[in-house]
mmCIF file of C-alpha atoms in Angstrom:
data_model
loop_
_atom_site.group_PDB
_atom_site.id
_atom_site.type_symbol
_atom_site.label_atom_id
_atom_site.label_comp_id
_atom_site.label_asym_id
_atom_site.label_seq_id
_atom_site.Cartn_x
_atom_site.Cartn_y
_atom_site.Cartn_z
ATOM 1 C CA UNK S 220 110.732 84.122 95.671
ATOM 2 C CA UNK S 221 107.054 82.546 95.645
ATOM 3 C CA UNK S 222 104.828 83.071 98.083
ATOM 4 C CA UNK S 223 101.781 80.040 97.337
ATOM 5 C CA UNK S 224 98.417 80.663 98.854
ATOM 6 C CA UNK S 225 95.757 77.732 99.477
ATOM 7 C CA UNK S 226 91.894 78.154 100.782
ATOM 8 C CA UNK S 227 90.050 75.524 102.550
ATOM 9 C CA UNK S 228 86.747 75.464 104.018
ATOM 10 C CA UNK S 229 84.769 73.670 106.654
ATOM 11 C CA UNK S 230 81.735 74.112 108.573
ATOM 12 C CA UNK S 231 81.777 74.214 112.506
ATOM 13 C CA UNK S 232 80.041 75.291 115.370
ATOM 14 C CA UNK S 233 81.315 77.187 118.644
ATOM 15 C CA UNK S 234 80.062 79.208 121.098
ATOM 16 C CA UNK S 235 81.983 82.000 122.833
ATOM 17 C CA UNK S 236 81.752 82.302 126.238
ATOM 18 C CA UNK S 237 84.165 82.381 129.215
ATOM 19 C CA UNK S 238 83.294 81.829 133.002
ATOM 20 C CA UNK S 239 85.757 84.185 133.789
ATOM 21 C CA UNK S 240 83.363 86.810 133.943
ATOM 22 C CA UNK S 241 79.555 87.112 134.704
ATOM 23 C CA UNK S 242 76.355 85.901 132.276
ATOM 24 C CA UNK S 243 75.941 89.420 132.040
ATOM 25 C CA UNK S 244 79.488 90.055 131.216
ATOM 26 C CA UNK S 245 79.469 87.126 128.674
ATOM 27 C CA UNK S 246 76.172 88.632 127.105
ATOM 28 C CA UNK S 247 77.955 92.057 126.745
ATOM 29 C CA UNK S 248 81.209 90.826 125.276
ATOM 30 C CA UNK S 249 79.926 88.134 122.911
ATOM 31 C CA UNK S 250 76.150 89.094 121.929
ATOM 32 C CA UNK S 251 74.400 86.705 119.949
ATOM 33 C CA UNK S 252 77.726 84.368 120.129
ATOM 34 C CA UNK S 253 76.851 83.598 123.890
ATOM 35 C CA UNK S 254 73.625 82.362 123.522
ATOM 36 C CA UNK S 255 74.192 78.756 125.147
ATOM 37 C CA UNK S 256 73.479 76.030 122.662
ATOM 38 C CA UNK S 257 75.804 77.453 119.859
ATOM 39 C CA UNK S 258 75.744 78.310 116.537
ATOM 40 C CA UNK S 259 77.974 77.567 112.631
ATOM 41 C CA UNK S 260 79.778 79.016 110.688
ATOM 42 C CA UNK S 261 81.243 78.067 107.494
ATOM 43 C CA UNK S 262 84.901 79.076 108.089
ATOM 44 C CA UNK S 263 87.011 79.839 105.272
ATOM 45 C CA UNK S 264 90.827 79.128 106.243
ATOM 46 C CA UNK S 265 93.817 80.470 103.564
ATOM 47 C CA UNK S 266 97.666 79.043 104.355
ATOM 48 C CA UNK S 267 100.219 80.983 102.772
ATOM 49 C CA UNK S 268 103.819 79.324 102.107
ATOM 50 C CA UNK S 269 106.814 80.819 101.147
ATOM 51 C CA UNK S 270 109.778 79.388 99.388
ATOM 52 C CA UNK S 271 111.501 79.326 95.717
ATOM 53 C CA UNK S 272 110.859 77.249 93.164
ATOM 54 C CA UNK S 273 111.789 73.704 92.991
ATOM 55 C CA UNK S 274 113.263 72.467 89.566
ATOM 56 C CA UNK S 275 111.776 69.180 89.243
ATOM 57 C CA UNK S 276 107.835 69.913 89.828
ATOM 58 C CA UNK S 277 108.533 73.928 88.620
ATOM 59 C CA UNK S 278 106.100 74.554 91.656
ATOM 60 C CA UNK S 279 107.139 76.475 95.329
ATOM 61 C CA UNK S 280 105.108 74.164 97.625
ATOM 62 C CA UNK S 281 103.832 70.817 96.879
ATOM 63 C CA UNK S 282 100.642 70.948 97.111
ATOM 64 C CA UNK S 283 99.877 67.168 97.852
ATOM 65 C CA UNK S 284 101.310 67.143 101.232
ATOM 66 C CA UNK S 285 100.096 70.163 101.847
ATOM 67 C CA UNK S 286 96.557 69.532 101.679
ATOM 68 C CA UNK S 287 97.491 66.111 103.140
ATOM 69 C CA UNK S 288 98.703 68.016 106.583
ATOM 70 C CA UNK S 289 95.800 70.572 106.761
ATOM 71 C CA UNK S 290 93.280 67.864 105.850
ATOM 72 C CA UNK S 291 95.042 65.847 108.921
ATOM 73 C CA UNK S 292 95.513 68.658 111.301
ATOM 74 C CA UNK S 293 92.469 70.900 110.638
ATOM 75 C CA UNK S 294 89.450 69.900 108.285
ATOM 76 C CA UNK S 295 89.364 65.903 110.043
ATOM 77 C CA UNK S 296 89.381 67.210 113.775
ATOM 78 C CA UNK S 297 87.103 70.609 113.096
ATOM 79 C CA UNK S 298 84.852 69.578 110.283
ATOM 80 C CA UNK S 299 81.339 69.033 111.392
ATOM 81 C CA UNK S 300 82.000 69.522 115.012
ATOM 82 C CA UNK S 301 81.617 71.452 118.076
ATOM 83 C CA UNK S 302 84.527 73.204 118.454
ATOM 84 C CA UNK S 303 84.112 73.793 122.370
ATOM 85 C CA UNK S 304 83.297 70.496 123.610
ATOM 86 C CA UNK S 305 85.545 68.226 120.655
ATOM 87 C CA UNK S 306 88.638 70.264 119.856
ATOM 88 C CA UNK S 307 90.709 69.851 123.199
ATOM 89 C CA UNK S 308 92.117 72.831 123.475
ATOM 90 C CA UNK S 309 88.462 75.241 123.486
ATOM 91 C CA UNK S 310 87.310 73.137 126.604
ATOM 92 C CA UNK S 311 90.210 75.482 127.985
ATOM 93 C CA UNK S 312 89.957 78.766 125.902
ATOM 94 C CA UNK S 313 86.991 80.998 123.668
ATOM 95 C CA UNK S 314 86.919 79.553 120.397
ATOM 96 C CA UNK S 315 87.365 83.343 118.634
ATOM 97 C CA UNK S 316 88.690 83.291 115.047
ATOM 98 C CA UNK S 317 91.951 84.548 116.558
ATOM 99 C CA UNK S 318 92.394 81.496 118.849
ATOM 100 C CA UNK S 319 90.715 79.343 116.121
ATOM 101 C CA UNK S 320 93.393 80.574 113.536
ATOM 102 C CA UNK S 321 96.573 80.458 116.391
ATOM 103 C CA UNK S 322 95.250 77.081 117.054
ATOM 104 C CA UNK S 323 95.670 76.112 113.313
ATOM 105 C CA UNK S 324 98.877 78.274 112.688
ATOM 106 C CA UNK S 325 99.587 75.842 115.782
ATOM 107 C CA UNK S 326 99.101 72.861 114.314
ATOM 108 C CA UNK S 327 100.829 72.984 111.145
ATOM 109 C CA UNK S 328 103.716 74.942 112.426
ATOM 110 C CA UNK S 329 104.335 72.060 115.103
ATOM 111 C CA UNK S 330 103.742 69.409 112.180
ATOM 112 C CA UNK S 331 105.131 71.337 109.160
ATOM 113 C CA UNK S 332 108.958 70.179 109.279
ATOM 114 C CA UNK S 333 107.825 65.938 109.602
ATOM 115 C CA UNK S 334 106.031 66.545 106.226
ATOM 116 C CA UNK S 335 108.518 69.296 104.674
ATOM 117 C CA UNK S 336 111.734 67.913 105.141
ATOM 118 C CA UNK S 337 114.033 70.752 103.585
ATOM 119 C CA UNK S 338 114.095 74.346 104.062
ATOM 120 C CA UNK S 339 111.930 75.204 101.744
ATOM 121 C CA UNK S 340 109.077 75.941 101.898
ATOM 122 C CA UNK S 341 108.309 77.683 105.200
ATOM 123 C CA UNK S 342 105.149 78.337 106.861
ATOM 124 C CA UNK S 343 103.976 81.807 106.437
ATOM 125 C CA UNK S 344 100.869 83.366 107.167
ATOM 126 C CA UNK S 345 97.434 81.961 108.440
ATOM 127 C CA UNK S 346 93.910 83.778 107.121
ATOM 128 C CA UNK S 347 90.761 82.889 108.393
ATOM 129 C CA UNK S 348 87.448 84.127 107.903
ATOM 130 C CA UNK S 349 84.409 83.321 110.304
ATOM 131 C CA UNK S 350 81.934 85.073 107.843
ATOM 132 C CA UNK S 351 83.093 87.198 104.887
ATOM 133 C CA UNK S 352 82.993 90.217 106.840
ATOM 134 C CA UNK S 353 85.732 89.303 108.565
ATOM 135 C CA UNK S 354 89.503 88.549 108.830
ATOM 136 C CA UNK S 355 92.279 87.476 110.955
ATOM 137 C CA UNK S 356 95.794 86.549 109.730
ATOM 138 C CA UNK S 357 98.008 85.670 111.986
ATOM 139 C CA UNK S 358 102.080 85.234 110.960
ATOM 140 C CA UNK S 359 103.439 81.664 111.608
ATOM 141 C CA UNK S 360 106.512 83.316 113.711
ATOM 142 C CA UNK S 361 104.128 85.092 116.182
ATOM 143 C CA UNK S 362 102.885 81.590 117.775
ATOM 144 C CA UNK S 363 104.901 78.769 119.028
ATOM 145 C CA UNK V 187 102.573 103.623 97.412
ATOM 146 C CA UNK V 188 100.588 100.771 95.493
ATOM 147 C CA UNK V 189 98.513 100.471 93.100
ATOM 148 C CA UNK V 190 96.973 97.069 91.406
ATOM 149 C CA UNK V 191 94.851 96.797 88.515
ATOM 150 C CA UNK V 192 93.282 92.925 87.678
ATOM 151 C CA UNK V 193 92.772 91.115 84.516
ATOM 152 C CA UNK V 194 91.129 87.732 83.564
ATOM 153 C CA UNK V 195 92.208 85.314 80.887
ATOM 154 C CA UNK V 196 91.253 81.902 79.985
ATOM 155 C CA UNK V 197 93.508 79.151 79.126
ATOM 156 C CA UNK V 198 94.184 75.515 79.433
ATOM 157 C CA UNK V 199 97.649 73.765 79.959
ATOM 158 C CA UNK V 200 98.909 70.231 81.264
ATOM 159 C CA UNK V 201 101.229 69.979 84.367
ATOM 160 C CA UNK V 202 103.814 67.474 83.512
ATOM 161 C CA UNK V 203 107.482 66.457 84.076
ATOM 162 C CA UNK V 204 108.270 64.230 80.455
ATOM 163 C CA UNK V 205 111.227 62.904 82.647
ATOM 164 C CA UNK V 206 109.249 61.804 85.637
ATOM 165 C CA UNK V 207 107.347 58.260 85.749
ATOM 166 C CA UNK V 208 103.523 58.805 85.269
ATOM 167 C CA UNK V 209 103.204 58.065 88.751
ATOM 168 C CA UNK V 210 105.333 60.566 90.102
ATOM 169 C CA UNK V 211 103.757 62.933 87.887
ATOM 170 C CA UNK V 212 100.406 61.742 89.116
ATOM 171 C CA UNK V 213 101.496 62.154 92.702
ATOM 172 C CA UNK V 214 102.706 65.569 91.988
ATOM 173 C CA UNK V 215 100.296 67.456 89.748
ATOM 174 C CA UNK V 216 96.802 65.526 90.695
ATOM 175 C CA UNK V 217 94.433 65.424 87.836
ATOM 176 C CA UNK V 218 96.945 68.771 86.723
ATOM 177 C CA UNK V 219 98.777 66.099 84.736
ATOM 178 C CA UNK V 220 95.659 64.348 82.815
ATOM 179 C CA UNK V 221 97.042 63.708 78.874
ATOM 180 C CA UNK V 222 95.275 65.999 77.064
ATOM 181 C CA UNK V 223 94.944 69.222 79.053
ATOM 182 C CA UNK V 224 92.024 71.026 81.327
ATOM 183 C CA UNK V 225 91.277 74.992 81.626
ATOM 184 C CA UNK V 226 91.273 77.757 84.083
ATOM 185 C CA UNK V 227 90.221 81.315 84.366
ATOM 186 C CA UNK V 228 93.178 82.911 85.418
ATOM 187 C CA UNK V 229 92.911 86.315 87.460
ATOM 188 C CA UNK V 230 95.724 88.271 87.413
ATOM 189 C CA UNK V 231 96.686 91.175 89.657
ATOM 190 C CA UNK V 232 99.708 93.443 89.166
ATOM 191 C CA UNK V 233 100.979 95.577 91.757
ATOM 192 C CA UNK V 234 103.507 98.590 91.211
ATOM 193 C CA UNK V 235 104.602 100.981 93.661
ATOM 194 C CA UNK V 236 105.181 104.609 93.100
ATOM 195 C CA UNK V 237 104.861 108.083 94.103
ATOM 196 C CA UNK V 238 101.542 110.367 92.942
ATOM 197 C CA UNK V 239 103.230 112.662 90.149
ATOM 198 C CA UNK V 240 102.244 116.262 91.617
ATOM 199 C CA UNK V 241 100.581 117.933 88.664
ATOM 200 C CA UNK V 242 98.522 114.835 87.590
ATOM 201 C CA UNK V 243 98.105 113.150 91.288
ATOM 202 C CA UNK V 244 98.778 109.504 89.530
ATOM 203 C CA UNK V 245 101.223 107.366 90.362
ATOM 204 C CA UNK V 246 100.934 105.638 87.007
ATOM 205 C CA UNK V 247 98.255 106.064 83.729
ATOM 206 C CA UNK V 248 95.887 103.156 84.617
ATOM 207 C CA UNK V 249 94.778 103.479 81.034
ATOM 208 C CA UNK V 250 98.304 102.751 80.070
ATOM 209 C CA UNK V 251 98.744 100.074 82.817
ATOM 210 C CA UNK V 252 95.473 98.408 81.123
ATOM 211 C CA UNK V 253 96.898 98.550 77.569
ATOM 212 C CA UNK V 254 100.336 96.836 78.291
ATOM 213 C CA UNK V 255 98.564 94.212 80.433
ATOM 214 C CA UNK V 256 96.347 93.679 77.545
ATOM 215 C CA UNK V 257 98.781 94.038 75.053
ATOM 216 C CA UNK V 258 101.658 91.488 77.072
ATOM 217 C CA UNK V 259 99.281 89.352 78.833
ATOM 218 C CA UNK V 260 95.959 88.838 77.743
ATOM 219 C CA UNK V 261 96.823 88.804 74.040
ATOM 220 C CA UNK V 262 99.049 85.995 74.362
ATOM 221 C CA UNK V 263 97.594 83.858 76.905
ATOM 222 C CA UNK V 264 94.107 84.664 76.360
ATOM 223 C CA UNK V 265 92.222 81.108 75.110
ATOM 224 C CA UNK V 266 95.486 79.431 74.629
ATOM 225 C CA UNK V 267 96.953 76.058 75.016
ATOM 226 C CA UNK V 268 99.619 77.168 76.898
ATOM 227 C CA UNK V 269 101.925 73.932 76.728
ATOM 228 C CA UNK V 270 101.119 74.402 72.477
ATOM 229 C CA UNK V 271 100.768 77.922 71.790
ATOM 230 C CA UNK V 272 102.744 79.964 74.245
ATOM 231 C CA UNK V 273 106.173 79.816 74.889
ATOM 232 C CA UNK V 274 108.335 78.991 76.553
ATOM 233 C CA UNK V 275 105.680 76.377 77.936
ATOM 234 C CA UNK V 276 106.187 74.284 75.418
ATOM 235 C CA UNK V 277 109.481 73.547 77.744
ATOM 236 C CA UNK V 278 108.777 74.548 80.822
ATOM 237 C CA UNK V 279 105.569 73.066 83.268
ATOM 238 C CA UNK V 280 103.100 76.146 82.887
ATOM 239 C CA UNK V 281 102.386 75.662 87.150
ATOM 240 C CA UNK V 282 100.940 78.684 88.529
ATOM 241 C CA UNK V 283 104.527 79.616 89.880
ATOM 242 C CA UNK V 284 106.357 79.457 85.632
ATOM 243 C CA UNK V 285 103.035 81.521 84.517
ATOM 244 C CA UNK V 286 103.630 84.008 86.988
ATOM 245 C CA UNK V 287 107.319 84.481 86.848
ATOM 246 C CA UNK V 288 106.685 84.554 83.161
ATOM 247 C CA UNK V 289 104.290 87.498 83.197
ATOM 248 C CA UNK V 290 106.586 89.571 86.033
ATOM 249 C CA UNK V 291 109.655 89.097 83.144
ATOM 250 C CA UNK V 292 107.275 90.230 80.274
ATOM 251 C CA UNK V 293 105.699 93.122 82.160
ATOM 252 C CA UNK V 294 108.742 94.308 84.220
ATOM 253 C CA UNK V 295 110.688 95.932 81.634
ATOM 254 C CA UNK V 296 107.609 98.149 80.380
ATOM 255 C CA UNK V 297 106.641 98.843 84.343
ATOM 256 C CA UNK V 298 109.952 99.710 85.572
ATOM 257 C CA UNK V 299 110.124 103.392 84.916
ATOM 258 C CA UNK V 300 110.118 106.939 85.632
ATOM 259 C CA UNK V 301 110.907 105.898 89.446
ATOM 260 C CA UNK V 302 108.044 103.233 89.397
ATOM 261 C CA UNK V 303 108.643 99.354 90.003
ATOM 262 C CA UNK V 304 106.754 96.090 89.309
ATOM 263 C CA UNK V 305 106.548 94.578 93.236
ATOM 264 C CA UNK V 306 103.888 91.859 92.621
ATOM 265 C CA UNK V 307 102.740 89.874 90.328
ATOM 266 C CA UNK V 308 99.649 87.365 91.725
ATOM 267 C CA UNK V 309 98.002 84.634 89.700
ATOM 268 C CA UNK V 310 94.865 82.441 90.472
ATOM 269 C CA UNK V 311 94.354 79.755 89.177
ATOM 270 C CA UNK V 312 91.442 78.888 90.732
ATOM 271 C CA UNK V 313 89.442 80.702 94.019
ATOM 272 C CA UNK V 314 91.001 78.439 96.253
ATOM 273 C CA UNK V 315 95.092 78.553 94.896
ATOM 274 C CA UNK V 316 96.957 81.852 94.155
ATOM 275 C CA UNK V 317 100.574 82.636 93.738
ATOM 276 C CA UNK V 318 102.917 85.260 94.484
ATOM 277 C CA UNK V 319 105.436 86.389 92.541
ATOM 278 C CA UNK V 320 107.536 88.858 94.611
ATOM 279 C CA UNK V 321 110.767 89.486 92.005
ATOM 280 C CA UNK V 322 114.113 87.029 92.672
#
């Protein structure tokens, strides 16, 4: 069994904030990530596939359609923008790395079987990095 | 317990299907299937699980782990036309997935001892594509 691993990259800008709680609140939660206009960062996003080996390409995961869904789903909607006011769902919830990445698991998981019409391969693991210091890898089975 | 130990190796290799149109293979493999062959720098890191051995606290030599991966993997592949020089690539498409099933194959039977197994073999081929090789 093969377990293929693909990074992508783009650069976007967010600020966290929620008006569930107070400016003060915000401030202490967030820090420098509440300040109001916003700020980048140059995410780093990894999808992990699993599946075994297909005989005519001798590859797990084509990697064509691959990059075709994640440059559909993620890098065309989130590259260059403001992630609060022009990805739909942060007008509604904190753009954190952990919603950022559920939102991608999201997408591809929802879109995954129109492009991958077998079994194989499935959907495994999303990593995603808002600076290098940092990680969050969510499993495609804990969203919906 | 694990423990993984990294190598590097250099080598170029074309991804292509002979039986496949060169449009298909195009579609496929990208510029992976251009005629005459393009290079990586391969990183390789093995992963072997095992207990510490109570007088020496190791679960394996890492001196000896370094000399068979030398000795199976970088002698071999190092600066190589894979497709030319190393079989059995000159039959089957040296992908990232062949290459690393390859090396688990050539280093399992000399890891697979004295309680100790060979649980993952991972391959990049470049920063942005790896591949896992977790045994059948």
């Amino acid at each position: 069994m093969f377990r293929v691993t693909r990074r992508y990259q783009f650069a976007a800008s967010h600020r966290l904030y929620t008006p569930l709680v107070s400016e003060e609140a915000n401030r202490r939660l967030y820090g420098k990530c509440a300040q109001p206009y916003g700020h980048g960062h140059n995410y780093v996003v990894e999808v992990s596939a699993r599946g075994p080996l297909e005989a005519h390409s001798g590859r797990a995961v084509d990697l064509a359609i691959l990059d075709e869904l994640v440059r559909r789903q993620v890098l065309e909607p989130m590259e260059h923008r403001n992630l609060n006011l022009e990805v739909e769902v942060f007008r509604r919830t904190v753009p954190t790395s952990e919603n950022l990445g559920v939102e991608i698991c999201r997408r591809l998981k929802r879109n995954w079987s129109t492009v991958f019409a077998g079994d194989w391969p499935k959907l495994e693991t999303i990593r995603i990095q808002e600076t290098s210091r940092n990680a969050f890898e969510i499993r495609a089975d804990e969203v919906e | 317990m694990f423990v993984t130990r990294k190598v590097e190796f250099s080598a170029s290799h074309i991804c292509r299907n002979p039986e496949l149109s060169d449009e298909e293979n195009r579609r496929l493999f990208g510029m992976a299937a251009n005629p005459h062959g393009h290079g990586h720098n391969y990183v390789l890191e093995v992963s072997v699980e095992g207990q510490p051995d109570p007088v020496t606290g190791m679960v394996l030599d890492l001196k000896e782990l370094k000399e068979v991966l030398e000795r199976t993997v970088v002698e071999p592949f190092d600066h190589r036309f894979l497709n030319y020089e190393v079989p059995p690539f000159d039959r089957v498409i040296p992908t990232a997935e062949n290459v690393a099933r390859d090396i688990w194959w050539r280093l399992e039977p000399q890891l697979n001892r004295q309680g100790r197994k060979l649980r993952l073999v991972r391959l990049y081929e470049t920063p942005d594509l790896y591949v896992d090789y977790l045994g059948e």
